[in-house]
Short mmCIF file of C-alpha atoms in Angstrom, two decimals:
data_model
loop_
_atom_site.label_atom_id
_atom_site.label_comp_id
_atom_site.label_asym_id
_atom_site.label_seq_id
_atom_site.Cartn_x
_atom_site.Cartn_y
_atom_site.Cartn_z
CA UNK A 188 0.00 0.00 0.00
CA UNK A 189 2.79 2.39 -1.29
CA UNK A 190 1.63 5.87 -1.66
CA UNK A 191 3.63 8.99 -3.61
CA UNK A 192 3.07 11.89 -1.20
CA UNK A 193 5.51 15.26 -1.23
CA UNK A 194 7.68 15.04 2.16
CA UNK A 195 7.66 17.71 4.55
CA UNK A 196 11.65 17.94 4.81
CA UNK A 197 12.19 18.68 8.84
CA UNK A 198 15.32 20.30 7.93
CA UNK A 199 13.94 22.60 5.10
CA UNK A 200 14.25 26.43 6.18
CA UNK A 201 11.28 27.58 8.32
CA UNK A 202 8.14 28.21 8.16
CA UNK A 203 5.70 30.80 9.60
CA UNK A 204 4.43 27.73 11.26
CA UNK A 205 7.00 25.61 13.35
CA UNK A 206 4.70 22.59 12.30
CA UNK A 207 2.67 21.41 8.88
CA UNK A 208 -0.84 22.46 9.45
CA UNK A 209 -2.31 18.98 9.56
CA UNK A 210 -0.69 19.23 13.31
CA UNK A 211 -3.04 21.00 15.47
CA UNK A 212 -3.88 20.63 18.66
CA UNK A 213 -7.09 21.72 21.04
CA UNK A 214 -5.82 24.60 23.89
CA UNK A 215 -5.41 23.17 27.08
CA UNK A 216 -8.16 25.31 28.62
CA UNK A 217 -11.79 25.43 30.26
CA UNK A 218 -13.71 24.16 33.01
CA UNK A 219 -12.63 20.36 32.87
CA UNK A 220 -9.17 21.00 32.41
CA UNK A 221 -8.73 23.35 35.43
CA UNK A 222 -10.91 20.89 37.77
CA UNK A 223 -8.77 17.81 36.86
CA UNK A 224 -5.58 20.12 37.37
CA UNK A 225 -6.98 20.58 40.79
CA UNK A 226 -8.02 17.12 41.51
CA UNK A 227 -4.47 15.76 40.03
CA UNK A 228 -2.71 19.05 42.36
CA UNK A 229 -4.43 18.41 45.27
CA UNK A 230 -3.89 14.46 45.74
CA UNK A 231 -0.22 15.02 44.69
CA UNK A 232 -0.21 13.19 41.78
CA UNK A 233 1.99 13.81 38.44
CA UNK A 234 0.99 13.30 34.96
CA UNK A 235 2.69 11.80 31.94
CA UNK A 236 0.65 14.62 30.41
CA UNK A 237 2.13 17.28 31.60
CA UNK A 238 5.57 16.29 32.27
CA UNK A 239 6.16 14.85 28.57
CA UNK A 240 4.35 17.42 27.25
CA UNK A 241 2.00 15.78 25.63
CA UNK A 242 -0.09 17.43 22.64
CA UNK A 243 -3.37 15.58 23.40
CA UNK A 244 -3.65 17.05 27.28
CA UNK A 245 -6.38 19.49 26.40
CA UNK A 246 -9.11 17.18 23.96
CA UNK A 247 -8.39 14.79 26.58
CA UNK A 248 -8.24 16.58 29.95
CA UNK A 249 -11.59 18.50 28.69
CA UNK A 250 -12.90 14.91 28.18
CA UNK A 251 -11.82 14.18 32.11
CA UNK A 252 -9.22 11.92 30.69
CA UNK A 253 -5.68 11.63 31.80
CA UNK A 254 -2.60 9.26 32.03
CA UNK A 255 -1.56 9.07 35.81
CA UNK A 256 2.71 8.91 36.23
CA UNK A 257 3.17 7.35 39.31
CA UNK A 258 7.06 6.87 41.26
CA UNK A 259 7.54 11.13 40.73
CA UNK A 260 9.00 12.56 38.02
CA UNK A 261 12.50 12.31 37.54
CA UNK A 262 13.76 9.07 35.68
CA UNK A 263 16.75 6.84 35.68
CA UNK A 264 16.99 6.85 31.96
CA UNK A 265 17.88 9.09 29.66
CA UNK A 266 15.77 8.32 26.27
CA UNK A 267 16.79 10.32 22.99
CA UNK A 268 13.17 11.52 22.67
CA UNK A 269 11.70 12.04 25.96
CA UNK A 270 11.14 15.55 27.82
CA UNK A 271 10.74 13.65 31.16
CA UNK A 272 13.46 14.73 33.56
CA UNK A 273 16.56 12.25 34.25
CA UNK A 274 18.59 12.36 37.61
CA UNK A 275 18.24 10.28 41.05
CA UNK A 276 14.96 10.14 41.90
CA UNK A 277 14.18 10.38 45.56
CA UNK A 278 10.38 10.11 45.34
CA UNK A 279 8.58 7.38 47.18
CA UNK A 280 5.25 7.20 48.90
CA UNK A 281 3.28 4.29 49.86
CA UNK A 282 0.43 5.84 50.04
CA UNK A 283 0.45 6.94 46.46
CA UNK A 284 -1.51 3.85 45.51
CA UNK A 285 -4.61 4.89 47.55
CA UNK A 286 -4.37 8.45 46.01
CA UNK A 287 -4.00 7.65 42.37
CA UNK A 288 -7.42 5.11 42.91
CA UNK A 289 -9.25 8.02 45.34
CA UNK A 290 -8.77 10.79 41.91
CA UNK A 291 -9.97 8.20 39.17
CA UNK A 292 -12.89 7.53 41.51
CA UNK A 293 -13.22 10.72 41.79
CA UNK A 294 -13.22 11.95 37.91
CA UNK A 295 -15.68 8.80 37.10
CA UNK A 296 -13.36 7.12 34.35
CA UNK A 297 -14.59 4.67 32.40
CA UNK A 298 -10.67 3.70 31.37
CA UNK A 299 -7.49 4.78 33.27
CA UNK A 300 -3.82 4.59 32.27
CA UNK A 301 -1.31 4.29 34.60
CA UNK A 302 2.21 4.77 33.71
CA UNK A 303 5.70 5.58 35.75
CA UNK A 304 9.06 7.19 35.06
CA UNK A 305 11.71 3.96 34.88
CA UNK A 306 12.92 3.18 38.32
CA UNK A 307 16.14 1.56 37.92
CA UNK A 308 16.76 2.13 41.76
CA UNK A 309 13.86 0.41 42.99
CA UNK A 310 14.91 -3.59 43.54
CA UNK A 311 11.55 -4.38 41.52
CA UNK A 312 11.27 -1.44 39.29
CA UNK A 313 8.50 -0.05 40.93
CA UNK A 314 6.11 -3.36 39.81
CA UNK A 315 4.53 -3.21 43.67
CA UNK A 316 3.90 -0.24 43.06
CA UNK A 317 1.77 -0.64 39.99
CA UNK A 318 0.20 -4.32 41.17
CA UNK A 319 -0.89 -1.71 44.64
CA UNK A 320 -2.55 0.76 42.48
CA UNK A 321 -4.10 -1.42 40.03
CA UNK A 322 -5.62 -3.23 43.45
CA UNK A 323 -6.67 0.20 44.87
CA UNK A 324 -8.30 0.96 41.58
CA UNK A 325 -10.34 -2.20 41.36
CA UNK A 326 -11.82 -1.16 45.05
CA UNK A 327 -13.04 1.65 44.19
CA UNK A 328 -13.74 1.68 40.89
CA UNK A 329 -14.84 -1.92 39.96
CA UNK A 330 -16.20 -1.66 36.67
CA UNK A 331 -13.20 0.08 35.11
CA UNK A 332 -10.92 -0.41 32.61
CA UNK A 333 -7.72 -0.39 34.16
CA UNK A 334 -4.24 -0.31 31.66
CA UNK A 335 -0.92 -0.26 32.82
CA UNK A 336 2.23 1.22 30.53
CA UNK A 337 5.32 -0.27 31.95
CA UNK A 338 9.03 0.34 31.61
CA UNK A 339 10.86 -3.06 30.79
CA UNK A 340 12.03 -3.38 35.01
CA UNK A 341 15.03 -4.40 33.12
CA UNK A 342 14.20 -7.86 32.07
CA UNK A 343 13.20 -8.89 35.45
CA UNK A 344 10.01 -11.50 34.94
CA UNK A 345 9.25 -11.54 38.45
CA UNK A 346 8.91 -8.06 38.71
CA UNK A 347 6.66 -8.06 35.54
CA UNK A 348 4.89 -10.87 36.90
CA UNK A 349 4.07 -9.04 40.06
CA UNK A 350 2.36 -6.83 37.91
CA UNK A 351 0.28 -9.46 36.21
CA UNK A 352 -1.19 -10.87 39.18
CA UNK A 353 -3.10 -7.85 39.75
CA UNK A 354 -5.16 -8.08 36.53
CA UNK A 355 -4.91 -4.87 34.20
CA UNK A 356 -7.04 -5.18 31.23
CA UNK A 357 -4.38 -3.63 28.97
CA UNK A 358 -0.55 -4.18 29.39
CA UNK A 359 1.10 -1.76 27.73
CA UNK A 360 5.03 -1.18 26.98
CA UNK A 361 6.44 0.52 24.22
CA UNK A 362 8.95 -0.36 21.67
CA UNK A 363 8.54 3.01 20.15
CA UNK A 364 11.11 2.88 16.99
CA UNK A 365 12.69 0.30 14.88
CA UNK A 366 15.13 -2.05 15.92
CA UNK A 367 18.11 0.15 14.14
CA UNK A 368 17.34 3.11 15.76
CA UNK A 369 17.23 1.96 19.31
CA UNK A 370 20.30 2.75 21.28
CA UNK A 371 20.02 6.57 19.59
CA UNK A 372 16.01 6.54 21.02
CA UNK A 373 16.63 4.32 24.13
CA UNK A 374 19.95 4.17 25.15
CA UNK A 375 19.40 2.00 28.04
CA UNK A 376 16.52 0.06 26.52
CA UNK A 377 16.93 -3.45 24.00
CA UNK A 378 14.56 -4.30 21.27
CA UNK A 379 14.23 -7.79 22.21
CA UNK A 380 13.72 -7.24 25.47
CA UNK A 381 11.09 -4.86 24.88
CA UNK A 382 9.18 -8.07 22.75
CA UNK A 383 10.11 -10.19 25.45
CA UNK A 384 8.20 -8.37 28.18
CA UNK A 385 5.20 -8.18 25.69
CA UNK A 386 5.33 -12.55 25.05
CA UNK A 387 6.14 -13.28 29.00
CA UNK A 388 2.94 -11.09 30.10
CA UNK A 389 0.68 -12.95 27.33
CA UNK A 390 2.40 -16.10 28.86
CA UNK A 391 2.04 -14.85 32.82
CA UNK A 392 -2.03 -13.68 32.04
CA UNK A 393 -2.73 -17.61 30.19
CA UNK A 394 -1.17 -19.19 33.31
CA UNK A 395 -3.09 -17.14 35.65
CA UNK A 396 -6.47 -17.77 33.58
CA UNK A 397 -6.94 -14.08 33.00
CA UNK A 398 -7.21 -11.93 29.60
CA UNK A 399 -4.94 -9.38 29.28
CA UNK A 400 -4.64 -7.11 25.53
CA UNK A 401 -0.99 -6.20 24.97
CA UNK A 402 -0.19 -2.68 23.22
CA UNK A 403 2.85 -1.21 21.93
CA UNK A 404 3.51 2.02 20.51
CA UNK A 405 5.78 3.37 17.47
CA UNK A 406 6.93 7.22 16.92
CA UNK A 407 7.86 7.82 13.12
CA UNK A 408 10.31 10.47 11.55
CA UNK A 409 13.33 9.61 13.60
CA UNK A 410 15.14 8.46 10.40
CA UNK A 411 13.27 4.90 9.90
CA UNK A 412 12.49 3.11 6.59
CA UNK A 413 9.13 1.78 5.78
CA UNK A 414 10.38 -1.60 5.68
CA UNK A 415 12.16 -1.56 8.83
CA UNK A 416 8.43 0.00 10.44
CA UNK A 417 6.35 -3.78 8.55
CA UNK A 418 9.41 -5.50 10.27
CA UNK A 419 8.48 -3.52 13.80
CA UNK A 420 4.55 -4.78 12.85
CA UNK A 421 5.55 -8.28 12.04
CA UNK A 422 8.03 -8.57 15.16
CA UNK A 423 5.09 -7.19 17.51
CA UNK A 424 2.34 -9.43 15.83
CA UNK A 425 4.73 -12.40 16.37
CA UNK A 426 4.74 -11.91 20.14
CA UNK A 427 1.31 -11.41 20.31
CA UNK A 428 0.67 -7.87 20.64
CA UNK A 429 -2.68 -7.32 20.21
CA UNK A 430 -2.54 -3.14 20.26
CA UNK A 431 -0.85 -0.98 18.11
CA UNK A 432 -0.36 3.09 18.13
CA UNK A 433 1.27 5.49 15.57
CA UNK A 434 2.16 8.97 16.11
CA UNK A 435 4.59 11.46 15.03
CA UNK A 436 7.94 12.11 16.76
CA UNK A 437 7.70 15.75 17.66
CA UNK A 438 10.92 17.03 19.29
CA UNK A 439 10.46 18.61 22.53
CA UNK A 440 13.89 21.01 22.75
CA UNK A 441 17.44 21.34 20.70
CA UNK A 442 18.83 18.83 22.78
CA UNK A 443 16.42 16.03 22.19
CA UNK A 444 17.01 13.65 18.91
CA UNK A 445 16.26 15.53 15.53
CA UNK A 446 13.45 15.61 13.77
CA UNK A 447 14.02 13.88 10.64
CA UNK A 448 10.77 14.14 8.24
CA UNK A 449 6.80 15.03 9.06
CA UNK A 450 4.69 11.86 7.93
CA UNK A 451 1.02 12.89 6.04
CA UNK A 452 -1.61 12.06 7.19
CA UNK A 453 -2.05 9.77 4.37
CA UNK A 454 0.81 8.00 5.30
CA UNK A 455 -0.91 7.45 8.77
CA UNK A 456 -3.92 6.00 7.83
CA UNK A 457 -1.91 3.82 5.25
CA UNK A 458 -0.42 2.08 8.11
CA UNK A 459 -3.08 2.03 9.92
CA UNK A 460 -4.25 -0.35 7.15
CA UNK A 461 -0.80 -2.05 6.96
CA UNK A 462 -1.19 -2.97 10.72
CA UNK A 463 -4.59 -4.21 10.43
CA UNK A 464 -3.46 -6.50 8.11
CA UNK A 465 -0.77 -7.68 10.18
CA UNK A 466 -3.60 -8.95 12.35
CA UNK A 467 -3.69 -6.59 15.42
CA UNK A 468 -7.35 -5.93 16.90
CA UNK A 469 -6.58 -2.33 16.81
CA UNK A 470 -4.42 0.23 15.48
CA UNK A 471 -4.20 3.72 16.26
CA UNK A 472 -2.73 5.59 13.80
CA UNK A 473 -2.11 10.04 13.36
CA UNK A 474 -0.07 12.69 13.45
CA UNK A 475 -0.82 13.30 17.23
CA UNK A 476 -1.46 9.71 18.52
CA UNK A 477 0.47 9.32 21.52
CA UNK A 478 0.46 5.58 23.62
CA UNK A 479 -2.40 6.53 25.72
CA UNK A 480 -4.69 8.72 22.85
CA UNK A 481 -7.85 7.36 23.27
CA UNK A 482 -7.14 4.18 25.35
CA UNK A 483 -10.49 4.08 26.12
CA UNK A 484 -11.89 3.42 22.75
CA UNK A 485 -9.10 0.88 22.28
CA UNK A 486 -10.80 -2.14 23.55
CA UNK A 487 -14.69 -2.23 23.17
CA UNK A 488 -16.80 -1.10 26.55
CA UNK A 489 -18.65 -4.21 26.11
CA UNK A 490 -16.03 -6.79 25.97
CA UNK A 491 -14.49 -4.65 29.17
CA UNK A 492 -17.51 -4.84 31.17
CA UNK A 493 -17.90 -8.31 30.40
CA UNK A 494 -14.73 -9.55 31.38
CA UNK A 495 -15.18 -7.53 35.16
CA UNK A 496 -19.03 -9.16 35.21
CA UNK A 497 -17.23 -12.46 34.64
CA UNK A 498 -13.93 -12.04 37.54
CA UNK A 499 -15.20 -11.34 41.06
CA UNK A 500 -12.84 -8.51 43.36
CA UNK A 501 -11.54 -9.74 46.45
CA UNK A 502 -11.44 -6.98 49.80
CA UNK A 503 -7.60 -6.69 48.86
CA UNK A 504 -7.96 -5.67 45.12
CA UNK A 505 -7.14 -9.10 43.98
CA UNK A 506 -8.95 -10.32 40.51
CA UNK A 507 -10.03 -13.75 41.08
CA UNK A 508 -10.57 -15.31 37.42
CA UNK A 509 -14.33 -15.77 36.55
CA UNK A 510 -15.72 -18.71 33.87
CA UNK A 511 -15.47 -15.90 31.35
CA UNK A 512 -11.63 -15.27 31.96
CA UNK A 513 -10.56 -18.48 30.50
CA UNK A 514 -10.90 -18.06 26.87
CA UNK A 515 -9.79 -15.11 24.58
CA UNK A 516 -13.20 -13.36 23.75
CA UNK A 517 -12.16 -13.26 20.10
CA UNK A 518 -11.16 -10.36 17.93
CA UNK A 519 -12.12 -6.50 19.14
CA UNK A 520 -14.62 -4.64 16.93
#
């Protein structure tokens, strides 16, 4: 599905506009957005939308949307593309699991994501820390859909396993460029160990009789080849991702990677098409499509609300598999 579309050079001279016009994004502003700025403020709590600056944070704060970061904000890692900070993080709170559950309660989500700076420091990553909130989350807020974006804990399966056991709907980790590009994007990072973590937690949720959809995300214009992206979709498919997102790399400051080309639109929705193909059960796929862009929409309401009607919720958080947890549902809508 080749298509002949003019490139918008990155390097070109400027324009009036920093970006092509096809990248637009709602203001951050109104009523929602200031009250879940408030809630978020006064529990404490960081955001991956705010901190990496994300492009999406007004459409979906003004939808009473957002991606919780939990473990602070300062990570271990330095990634090529990333406007998170990077030092020694000093941030830990036990009781951050109970806040993070008491604000989605609060905002009435029907879908949450919870993500976390990496935490190379922790002995576990920060996986109890996730498995606590996920439990927290089921408590109070039993009929949502709870996913989980993960660092890679560095290749620890116990620690990934850990977060298994509590029963996210969605487990998320990114691979987000081609395997060529990855020590530039993620210096501290491994392509196959990013597929690995996405095969052992399909492998952890069929031995704990729950069903879990794994998601992975790509950013394009970092320099990749269209060949090398079909390789990223076949690689992904072959591990049994079942979730796919697009977007486009947007550099965040002068000292972040370059900015190699803008992708069309066109282009977008072309792999969209190429990733369906591959056999994912949904693929996100636009100039502004970050991991978490519409997470809710990503698995069907239905087939979420079944799956909680068919697991039971102990007092500690704990999903106990239900007759409807044992088999794969079948394809997403």
């Amino acid at each position: 599905m080749g298509l002949d579309l003019p490139v918008v050079d990155a390097a070109a001279p400027p324009r009036a506009r920093r970006h092509p016009d096809w990248l637009k994004a709602p203001i951050a502003a109104g009523e929602s957005v200031r009250d879940v700025r408030q809630l978020l403020r006064g529990l404490n709590l960081n955001t991956v939308c705010e901190e990496a600056r994300c492009p999406n944070l007004g459409e979906c704060w003004d939808q009473r949307t957002a991606t919780v970061m939990i473990l602070g904000d300062v990570c271990t890692r330095a990634c090529g593309f990333c406007a998170i900070k990077t030092g020694r993080p000093t941030w830990f709170d036990p009781d951050e699991p109970r806040r993070v559950a008491e604000a989605v309660a609060a905002m009435g989500l029907e879908h949450v994501v919870v993500t976390s700076v990496a935490r190379d420091d922790l002995p576990d990553g920060g996986a109890s820390v996730f498995a606590a909130t996920i439990r927290q989350m089921r408590v109070r807020s039993p009929g949502m859909g709870v996913e989980v974006l993960i660092p890679d804990f560095d290749g620890d399966a116990a620690a990934l396993r850990t977060v298994m056991e509590a029963g996210p709907d969605i487990l998320n980790h990114n691979v987000e460029t081609v395997e060529r590009l990855q020590l530039p994007v993620r210096r501290r990072a491994r392509y196959d160990r990013s597929l690995g973590v996405l095969a052992q937690a399909k492998a952890h949720a069929r031995e704990l009789g729950l069903v879990v959809h794994t998601k992975s995300s790509i950013m394009v214009g970092l320099g990749e080849e269209r060949d090398e992206l079909l390789a990223t979709f076949r690689d992904l498919r072959a591990v049994d991702c079942d979730i796919l997102t697009v977007g486009q790399y947007l550099r965040p400051t002068t000292e972040h990677l370059p900015l190699v080309r803008y992708y069309h639109p066109d282009e977008f929705a072309d792999l969209r098409a190429e990733g369906l193909a591959f056999g994912f059960r949904h693929v996100e796929s636009g100039p502004l499509v970050r991991s978490s862009y519409h997470a809710r929409d990503q698995v069907p309401g239905a087939e979420l609300r079944a799956l909680r009607r068919a697991a039971t919720v102990g007092p500690d958080g704990r999903v106990v598999p239900g007759p409807g947890d044992v088999a794969d549902p079948g394809p997403a809508a």
